[in-house]
mmCIF file of C-alpha atoms and ligand atoms in Angstrom:
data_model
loop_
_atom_site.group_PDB
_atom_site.id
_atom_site.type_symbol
_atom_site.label_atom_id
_atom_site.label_comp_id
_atom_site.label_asym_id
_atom_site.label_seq_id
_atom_site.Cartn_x
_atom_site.Cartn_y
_atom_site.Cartn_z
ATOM 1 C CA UNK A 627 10.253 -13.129 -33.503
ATOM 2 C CA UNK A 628 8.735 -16.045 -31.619
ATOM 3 C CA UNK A 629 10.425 -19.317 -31.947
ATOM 4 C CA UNK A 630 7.979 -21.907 -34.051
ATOM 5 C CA UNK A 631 5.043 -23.355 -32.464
ATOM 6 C CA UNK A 632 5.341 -20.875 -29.631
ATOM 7 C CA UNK A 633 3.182 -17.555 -29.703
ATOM 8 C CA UNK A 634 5.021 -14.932 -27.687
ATOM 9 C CA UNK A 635 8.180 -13.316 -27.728
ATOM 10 C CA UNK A 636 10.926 -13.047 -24.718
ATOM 11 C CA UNK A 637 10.100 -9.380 -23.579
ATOM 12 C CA UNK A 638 12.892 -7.310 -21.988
ATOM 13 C CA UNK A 639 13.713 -6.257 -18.566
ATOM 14 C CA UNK A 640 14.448 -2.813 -18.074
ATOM 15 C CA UNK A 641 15.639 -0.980 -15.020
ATOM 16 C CA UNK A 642 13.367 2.518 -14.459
ATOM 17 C CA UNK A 643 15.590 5.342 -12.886
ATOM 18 C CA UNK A 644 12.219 7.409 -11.950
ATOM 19 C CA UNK A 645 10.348 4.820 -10.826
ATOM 20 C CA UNK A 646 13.397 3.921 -8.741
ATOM 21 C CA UNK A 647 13.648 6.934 -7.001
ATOM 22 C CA UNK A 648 10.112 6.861 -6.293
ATOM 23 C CA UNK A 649 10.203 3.408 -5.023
ATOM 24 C CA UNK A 650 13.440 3.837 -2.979
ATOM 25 C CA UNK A 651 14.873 0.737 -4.472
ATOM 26 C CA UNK A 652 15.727 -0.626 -8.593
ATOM 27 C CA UNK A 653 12.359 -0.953 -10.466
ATOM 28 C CA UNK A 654 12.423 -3.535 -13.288
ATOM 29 C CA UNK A 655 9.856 -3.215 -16.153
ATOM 30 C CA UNK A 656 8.870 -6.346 -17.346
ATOM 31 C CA UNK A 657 7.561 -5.416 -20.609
ATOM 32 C CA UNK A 658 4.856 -7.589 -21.772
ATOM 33 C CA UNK A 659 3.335 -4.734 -23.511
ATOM 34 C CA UNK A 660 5.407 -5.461 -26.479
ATOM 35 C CA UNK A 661 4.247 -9.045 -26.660
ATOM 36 C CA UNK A 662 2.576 -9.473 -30.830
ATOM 37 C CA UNK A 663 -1.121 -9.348 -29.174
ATOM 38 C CA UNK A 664 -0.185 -6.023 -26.751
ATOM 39 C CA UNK A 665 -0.646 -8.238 -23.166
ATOM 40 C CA UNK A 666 1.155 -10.990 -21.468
ATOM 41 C CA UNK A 667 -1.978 -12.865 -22.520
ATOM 42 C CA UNK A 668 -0.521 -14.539 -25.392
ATOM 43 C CA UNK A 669 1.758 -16.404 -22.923
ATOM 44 C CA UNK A 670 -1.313 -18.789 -21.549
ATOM 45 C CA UNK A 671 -3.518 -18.279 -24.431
ATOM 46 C CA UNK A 672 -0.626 -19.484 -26.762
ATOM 47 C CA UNK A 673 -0.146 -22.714 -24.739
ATOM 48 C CA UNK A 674 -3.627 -23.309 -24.203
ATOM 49 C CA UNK A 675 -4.449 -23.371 -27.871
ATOM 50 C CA UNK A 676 -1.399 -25.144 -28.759
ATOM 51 C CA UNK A 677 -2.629 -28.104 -26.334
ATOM 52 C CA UNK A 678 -6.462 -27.643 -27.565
ATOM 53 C CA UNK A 679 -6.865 -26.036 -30.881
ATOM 54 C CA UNK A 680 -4.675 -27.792 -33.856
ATOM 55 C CA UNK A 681 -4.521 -26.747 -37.300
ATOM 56 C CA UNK A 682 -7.879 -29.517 -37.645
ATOM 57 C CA UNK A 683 -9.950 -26.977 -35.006
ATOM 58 C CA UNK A 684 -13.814 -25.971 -35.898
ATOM 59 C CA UNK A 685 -12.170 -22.494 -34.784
ATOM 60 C CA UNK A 686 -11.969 -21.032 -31.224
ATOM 61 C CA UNK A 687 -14.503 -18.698 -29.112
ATOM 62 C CA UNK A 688 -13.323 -16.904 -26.660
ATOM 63 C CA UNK A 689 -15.070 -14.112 -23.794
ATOM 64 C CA UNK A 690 -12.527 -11.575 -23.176
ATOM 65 C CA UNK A 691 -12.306 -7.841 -21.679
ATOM 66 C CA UNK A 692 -10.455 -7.233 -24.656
ATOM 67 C CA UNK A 693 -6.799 -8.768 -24.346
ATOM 68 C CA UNK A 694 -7.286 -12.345 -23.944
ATOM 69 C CA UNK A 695 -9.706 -11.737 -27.252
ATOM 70 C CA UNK A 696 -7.039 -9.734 -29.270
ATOM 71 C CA UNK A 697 -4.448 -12.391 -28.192
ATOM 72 C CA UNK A 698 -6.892 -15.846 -29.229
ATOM 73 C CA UNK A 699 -7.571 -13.494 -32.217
ATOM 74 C CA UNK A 700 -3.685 -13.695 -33.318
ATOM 75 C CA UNK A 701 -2.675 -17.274 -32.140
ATOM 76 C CA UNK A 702 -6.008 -18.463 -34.693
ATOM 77 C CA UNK A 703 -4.668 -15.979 -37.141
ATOM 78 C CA UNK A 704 -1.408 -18.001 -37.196
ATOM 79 C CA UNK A 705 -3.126 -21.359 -37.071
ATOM 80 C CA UNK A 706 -5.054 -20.350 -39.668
ATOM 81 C CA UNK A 707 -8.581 -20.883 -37.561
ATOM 82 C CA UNK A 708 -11.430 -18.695 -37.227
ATOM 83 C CA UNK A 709 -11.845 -17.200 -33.793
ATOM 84 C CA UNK A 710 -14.967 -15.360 -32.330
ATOM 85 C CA UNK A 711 -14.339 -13.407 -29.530
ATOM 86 C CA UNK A 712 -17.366 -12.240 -27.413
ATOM 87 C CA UNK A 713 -17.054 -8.556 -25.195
ATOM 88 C CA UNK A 714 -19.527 -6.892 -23.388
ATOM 89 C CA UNK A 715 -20.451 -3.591 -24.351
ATOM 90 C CA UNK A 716 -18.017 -2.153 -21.639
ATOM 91 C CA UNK A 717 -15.644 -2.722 -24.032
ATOM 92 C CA UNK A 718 -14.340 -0.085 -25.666
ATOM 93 C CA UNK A 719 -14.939 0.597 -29.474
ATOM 94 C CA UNK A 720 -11.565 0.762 -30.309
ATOM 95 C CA UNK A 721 -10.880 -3.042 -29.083
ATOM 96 C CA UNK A 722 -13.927 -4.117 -30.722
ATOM 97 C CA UNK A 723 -11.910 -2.442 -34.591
ATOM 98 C CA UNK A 724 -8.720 -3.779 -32.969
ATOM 99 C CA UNK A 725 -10.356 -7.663 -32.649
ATOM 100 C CA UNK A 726 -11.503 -7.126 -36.470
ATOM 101 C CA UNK A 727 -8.486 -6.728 -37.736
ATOM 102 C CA UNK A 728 -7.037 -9.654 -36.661
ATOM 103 C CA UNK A 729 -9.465 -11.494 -38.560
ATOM 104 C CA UNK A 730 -11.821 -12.386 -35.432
ATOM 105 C CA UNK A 731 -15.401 -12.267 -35.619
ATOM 106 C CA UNK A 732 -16.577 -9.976 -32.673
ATOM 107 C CA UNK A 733 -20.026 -10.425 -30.843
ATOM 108 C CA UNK A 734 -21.322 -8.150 -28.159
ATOM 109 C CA UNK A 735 -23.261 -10.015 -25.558
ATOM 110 C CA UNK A 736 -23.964 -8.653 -22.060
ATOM 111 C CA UNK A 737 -22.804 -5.903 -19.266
ATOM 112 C CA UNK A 738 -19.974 -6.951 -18.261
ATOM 113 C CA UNK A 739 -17.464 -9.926 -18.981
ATOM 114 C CA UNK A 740 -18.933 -12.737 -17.373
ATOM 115 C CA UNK A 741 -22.308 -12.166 -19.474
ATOM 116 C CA UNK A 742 -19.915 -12.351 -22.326
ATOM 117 C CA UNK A 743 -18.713 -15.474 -21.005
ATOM 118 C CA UNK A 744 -22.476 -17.388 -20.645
ATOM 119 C CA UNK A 745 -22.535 -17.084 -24.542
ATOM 120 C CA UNK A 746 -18.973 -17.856 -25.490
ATOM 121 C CA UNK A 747 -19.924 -21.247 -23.194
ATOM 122 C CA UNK A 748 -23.158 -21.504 -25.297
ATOM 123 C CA UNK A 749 -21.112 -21.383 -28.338
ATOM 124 C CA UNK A 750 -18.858 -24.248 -27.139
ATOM 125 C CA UNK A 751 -21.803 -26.396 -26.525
ATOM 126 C CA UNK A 752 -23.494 -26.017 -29.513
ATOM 127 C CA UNK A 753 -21.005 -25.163 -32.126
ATOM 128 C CA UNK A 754 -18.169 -27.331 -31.264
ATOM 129 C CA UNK A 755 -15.657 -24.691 -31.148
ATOM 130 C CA UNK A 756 -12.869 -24.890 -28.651
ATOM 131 C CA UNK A 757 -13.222 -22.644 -25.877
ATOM 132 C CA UNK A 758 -10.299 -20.031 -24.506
ATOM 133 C CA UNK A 759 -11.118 -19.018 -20.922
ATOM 134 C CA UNK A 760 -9.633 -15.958 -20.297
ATOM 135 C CA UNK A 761 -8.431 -16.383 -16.741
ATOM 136 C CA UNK A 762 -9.404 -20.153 -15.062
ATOM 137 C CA UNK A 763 -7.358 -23.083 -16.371
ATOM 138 C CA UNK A 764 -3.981 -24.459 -15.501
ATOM 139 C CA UNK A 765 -2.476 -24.597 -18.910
ATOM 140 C CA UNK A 766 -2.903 -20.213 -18.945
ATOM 141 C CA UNK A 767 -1.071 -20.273 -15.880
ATOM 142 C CA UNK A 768 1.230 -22.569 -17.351
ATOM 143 C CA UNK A 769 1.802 -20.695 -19.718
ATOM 144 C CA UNK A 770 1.795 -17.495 -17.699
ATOM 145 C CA UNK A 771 4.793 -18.872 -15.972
ATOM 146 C CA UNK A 772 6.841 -18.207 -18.306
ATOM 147 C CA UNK A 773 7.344 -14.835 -17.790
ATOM 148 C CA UNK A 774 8.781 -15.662 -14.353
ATOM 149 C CA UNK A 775 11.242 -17.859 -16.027
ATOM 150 C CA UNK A 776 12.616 -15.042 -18.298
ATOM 151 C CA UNK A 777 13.184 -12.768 -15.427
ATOM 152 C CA UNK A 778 14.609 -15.283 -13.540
ATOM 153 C CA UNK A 779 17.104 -15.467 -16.425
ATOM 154 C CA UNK A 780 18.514 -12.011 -16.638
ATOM 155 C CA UNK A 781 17.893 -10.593 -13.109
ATOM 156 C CA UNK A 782 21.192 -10.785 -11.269
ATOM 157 C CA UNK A 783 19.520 -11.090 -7.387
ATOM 158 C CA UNK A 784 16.294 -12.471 -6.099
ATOM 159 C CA UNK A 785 13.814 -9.897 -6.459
ATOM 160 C CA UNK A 786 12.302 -8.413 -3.006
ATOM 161 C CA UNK A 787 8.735 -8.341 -4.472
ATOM 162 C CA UNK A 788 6.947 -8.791 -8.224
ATOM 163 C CA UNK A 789 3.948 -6.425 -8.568
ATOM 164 C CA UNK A 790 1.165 -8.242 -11.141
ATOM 165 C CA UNK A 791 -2.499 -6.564 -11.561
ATOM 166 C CA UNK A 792 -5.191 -9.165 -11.165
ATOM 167 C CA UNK A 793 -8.837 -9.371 -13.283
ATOM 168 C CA UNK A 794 -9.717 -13.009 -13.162
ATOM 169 C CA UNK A 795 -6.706 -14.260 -10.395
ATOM 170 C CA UNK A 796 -4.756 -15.891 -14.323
ATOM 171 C CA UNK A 797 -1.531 -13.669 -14.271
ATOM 172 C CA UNK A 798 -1.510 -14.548 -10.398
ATOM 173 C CA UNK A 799 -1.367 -17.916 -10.437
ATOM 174 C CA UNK A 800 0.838 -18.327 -13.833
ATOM 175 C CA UNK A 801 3.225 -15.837 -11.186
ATOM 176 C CA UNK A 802 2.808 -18.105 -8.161
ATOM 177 C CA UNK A 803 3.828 -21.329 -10.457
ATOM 178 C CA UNK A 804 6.802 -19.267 -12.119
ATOM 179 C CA UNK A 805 7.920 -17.937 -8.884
ATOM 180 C CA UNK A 806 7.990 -21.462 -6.999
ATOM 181 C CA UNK A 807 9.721 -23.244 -10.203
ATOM 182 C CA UNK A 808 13.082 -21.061 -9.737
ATOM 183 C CA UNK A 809 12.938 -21.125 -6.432
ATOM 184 C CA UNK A 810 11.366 -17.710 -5.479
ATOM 185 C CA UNK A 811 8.095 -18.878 -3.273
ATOM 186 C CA UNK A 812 8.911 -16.642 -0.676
ATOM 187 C CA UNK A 813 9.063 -13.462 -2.216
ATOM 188 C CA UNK A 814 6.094 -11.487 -2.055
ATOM 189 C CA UNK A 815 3.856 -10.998 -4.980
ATOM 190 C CA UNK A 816 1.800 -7.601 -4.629
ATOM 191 C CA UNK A 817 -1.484 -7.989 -6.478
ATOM 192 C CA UNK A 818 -3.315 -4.895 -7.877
ATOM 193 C CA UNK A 819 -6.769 -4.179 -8.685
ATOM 194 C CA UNK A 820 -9.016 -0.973 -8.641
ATOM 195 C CA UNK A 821 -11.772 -0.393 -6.712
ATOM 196 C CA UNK A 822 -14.801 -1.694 -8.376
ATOM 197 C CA UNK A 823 -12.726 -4.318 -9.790
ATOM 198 C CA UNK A 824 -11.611 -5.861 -6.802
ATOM 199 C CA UNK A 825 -13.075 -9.505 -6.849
ATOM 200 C CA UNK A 826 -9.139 -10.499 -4.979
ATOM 201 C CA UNK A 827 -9.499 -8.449 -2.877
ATOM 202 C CA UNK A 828 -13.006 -8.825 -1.774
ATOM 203 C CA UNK A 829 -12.501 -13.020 -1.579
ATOM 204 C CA UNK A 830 -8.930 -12.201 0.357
ATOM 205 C CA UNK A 831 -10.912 -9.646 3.084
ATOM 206 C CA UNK A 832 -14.103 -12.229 3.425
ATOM 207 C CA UNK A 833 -11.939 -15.272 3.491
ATOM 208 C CA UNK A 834 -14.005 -17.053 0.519
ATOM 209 C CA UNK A 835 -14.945 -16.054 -3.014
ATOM 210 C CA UNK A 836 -17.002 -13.686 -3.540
ATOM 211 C CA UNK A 837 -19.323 -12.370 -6.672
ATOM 212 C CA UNK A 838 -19.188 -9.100 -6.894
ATOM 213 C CA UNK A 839 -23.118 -7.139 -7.565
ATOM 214 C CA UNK A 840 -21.138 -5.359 -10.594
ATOM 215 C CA UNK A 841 -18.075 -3.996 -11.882
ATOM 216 C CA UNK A 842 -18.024 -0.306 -11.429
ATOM 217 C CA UNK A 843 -14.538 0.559 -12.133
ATOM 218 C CA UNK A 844 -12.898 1.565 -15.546
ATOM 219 C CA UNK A 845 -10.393 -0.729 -15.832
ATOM 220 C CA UNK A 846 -12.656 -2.819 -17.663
ATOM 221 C CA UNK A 847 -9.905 -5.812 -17.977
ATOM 222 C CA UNK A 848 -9.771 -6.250 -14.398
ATOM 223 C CA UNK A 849 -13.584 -6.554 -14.678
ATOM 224 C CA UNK A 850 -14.223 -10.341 -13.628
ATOM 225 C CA UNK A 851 -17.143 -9.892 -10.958
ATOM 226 C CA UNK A 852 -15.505 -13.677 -9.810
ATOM 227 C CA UNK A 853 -11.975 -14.829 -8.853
ATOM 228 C CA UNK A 854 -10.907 -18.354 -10.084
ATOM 229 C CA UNK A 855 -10.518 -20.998 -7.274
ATOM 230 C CA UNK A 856 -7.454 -21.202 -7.525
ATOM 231 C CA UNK A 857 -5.816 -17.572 -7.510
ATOM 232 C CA UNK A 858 -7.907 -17.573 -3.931
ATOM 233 C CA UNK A 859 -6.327 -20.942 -2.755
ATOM 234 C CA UNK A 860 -3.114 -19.419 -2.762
ATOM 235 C CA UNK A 861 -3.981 -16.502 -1.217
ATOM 236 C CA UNK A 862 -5.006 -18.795 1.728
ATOM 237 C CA UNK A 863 -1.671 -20.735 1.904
ATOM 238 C CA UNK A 864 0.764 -19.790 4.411
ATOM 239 C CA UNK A 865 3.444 -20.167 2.305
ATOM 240 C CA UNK A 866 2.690 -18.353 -0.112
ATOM 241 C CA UNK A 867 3.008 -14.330 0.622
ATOM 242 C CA UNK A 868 0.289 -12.347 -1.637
ATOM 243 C CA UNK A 869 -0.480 -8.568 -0.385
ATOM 244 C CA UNK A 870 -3.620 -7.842 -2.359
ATOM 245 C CA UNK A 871 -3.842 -4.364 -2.160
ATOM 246 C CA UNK A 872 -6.503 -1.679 -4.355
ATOM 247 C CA UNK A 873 -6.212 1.687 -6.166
ATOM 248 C CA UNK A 874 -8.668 3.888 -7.253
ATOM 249 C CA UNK A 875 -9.530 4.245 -11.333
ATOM 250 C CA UNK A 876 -7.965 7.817 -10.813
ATOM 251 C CA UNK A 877 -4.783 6.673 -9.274
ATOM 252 C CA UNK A 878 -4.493 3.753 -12.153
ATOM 253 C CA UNK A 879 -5.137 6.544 -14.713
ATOM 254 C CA UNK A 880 -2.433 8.929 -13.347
ATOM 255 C CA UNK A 881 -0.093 6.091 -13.409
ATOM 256 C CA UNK A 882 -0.658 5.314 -16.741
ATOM 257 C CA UNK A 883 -0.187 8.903 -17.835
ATOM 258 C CA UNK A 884 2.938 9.529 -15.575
ATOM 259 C CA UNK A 885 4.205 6.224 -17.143
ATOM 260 C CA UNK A 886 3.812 7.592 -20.901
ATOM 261 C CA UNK A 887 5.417 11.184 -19.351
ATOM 262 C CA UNK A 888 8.416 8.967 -18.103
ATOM 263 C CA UNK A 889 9.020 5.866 -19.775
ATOM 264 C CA UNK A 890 7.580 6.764 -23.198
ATOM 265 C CA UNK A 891 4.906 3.924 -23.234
ATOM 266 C CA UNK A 892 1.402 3.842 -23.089
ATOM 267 C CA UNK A 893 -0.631 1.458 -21.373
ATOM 268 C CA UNK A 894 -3.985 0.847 -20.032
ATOM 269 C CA UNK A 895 -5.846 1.066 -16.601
ATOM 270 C CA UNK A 896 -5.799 -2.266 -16.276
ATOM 271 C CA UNK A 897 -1.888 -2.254 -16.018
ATOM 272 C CA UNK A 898 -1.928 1.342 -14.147
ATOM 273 C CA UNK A 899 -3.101 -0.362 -11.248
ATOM 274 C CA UNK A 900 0.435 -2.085 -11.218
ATOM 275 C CA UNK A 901 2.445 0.939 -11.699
ATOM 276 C CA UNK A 902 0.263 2.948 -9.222
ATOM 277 C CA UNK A 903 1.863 0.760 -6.742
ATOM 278 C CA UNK A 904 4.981 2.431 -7.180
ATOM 279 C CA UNK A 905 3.612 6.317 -8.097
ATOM 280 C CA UNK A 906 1.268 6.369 -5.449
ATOM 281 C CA UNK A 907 3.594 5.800 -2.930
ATOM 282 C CA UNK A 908 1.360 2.212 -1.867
ATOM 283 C CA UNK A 909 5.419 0.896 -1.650
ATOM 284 C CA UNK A 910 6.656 2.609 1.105
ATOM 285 C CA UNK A 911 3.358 2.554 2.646
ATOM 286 C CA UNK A 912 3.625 -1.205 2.911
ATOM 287 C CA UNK A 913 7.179 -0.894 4.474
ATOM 288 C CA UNK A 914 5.876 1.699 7.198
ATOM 289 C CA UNK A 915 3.503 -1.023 8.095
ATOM 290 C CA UNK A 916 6.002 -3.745 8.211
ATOM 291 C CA UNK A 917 4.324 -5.843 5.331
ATOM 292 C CA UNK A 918 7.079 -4.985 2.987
ATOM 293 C CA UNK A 919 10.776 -5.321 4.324
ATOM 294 C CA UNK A 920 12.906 -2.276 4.454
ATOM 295 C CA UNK A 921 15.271 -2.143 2.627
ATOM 296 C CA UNK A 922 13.445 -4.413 -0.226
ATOM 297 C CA UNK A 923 15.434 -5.830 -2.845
ATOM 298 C CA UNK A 924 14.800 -4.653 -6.745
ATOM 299 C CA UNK A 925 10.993 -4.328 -7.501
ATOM 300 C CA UNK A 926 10.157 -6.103 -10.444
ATOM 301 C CA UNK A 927 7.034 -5.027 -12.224
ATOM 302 C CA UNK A 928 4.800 -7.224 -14.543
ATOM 303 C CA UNK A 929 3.610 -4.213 -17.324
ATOM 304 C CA UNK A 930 0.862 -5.939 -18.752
ATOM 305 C CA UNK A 931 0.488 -3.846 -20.985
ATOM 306 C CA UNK A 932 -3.149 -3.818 -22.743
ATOM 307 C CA UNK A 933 -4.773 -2.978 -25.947
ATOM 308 C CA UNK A 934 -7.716 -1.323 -24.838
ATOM 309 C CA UNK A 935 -5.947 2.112 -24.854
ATOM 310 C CA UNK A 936 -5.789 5.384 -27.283
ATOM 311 C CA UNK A 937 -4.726 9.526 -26.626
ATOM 312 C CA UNK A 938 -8.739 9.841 -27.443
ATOM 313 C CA UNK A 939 -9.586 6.044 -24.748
ATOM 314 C CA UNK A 940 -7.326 8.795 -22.594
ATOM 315 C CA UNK A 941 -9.118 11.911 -22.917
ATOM 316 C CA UNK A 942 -12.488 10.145 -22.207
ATOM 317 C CA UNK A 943 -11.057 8.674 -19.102
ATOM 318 C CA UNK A 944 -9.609 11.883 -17.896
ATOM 319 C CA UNK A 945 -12.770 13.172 -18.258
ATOM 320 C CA UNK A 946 -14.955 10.949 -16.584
ATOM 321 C CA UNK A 947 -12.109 10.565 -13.691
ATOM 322 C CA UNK A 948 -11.923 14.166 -13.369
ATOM 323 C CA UNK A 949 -8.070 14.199 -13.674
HETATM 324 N N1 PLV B 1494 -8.011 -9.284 -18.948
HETATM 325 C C1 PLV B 1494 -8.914 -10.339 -19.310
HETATM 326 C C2 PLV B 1494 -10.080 -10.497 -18.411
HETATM 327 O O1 PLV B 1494 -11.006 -9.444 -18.503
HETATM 328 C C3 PLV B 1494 -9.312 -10.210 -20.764
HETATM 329 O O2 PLV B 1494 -10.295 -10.744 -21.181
HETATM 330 O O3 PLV B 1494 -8.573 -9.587 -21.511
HETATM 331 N N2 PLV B 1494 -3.813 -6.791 -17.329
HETATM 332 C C4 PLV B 1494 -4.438 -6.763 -18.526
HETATM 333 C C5 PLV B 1494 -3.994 -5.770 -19.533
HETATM 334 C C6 PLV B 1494 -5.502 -7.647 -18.782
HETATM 335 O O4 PLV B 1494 -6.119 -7.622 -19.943
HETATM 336 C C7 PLV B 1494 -5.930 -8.549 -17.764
HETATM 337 C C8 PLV B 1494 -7.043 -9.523 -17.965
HETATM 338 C C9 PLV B 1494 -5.231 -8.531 -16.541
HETATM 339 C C10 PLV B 1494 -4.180 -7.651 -16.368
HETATM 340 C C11 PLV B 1494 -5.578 -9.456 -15.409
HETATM 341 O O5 PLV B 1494 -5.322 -10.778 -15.727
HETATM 342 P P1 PLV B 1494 -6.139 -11.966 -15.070
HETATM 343 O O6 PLV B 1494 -7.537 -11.895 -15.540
HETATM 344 O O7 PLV B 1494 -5.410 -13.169 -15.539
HETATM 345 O O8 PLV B 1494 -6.048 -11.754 -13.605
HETATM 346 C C12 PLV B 1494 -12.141 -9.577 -17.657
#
């Protein structure tokens, strides 16, 4: 259980013997995928409406891939709000149900999420109803930072790297602020998106932010065609080592399902893009190259998690990804 006032729950820290051997070093699974909403989301998004959405809130309306939505969903739930969560119609049908039974009103608006995110601003502007962004505002990352914090509690050594997936750049920067409160700035953070959801990436390669035309990968919760400001900034400081580095939807997908075969959990794309960074071999990769040290201290993995994920969400994907 979650301490009062406070949404999410102090996930543990487990050490992966497989994905050890793989990665040639100790593997620790941070596992937000047990977290009451399914993602680390509920770390920000708890904070965020704890600061902006009291028991006297109109309600909250929030545009969402699917997580941040299912974890508004349950903090408004608990404050006894209502909550309307806005998806595009990339979404898929199960997170839609999955929103409705946390008591959220669910609209469909748009392509892709930042369509979804012109309305839930409408909604703000007209209705009066407090808005949860997803990704872009410092008291997510604030929140967000917390899940350095716990790590940094039970992990006996500095880690030599912290593997997060990035959509909007949130995670990221709630990482970044974690990692420099304990004292771990220098340790590089590998940040993994798919291609076709690679907005990091793209802003990181260019040297400013970029829009991408569309999302075309499958990992829909990665799918923000826009990195926030300042997930980019740090990517630009010197001090601040980020490797943003891409896998394709197929590689995510055989991660995930590799990950169910060996750890027992399932997960979805979004996350896979993390844990391909260790199955697909991206690890050592980096150390033949000389942008990861070898030998690298413990590996510590931020497991989303993710909601937007059955066996029958699987079978489709496998189908369409031809794995
Ligand atoms: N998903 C957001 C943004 O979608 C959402 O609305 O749910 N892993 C999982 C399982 C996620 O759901 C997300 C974000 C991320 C990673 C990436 O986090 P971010 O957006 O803070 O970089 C469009």
């Amino acid at each position: 259980m979650a301490s009062p006032g406070v949404y999410h729950v102090n996930t543990p820290l487990l050490e992966s013997i497989d994905m050890s051997r793989r990665a040639g070093t100790a593997v620790y699974l941070k596992m937000e995928n047990s977290q009451p909403s399914g993602s680390f989301k509920i770390r920000g998004i708890g904070h965020l409406c704890q600061k902006l959405a009291g028991p006297g809130s109109k309600g909250v309306v929030c545009s969402s891939g699917g997580n941040a939505g299912m974890a508004t969903a349950y903090v408004a739930r608990k404050l006894n709000i209502p909550a309307i969560i806005i998806v595009p119609s990339s979404s898929p049908e199960l997170v839609v149900q999955k929103l409705r039974d946390q008591g959220a009103t669910v609209r469909v608006v748009g392509k892709v999420w930042d369509d979804a995110n012109t309305e839930a601003m409408r909604l703000t502007q007209t209705d009066g109803l407090t808005y949860v962004p997803p990704f872009d505002n410092p008291l997510l990352w604030q929140g967000h930072a917390s899940v350095i914090r716990e790590i940094w509690a039970c992990l006996p050594v500095k880690p030599g790297a912290v593997v997060v997936s990035v959509g909007g750049g949130g995670l990221l920067c709630g990482v970044v602020e974690g990692m420099r409160e304990v004292g771990w700035g220098s340790v590089p953070i590998l940040a993994m998106e798919t291609e076709g959801a690679h907005c990091f990436n793209a802003a990181v390669k260019t040297g400013r932010i970029v829009t991408l035309p569309d999302i075309t990968s499958e990992a829909k919760c990665l799918g923000a065609k826009t990195v926030c400001q300042r997930a980019f900034d740090y990517s630009q400081e010197e001090n601040c080592p980020i490797i943003s580095e891409l896998v394709s939807d197929k590689q995510a997908l055989e991660a995930v399902e590799t990950f169910l075969d060996e750890e027992r959990v399932l997960v979805e794309l979004a996350c896979g893009a993390s844990l391909a960074a260790v199955y697909s071999g991206l690890i050592q990769k980096l150390q033949d190259e000389g942008r990861l040290p070898r030998p690298l201290g413990p590996l510590v993995v931020i497991v989303c998690g993710g909601s937007s994920v059955n066996m029958s969400q699987m079978q489709h994907l496998k189908k369409i990804l031809h794995t």
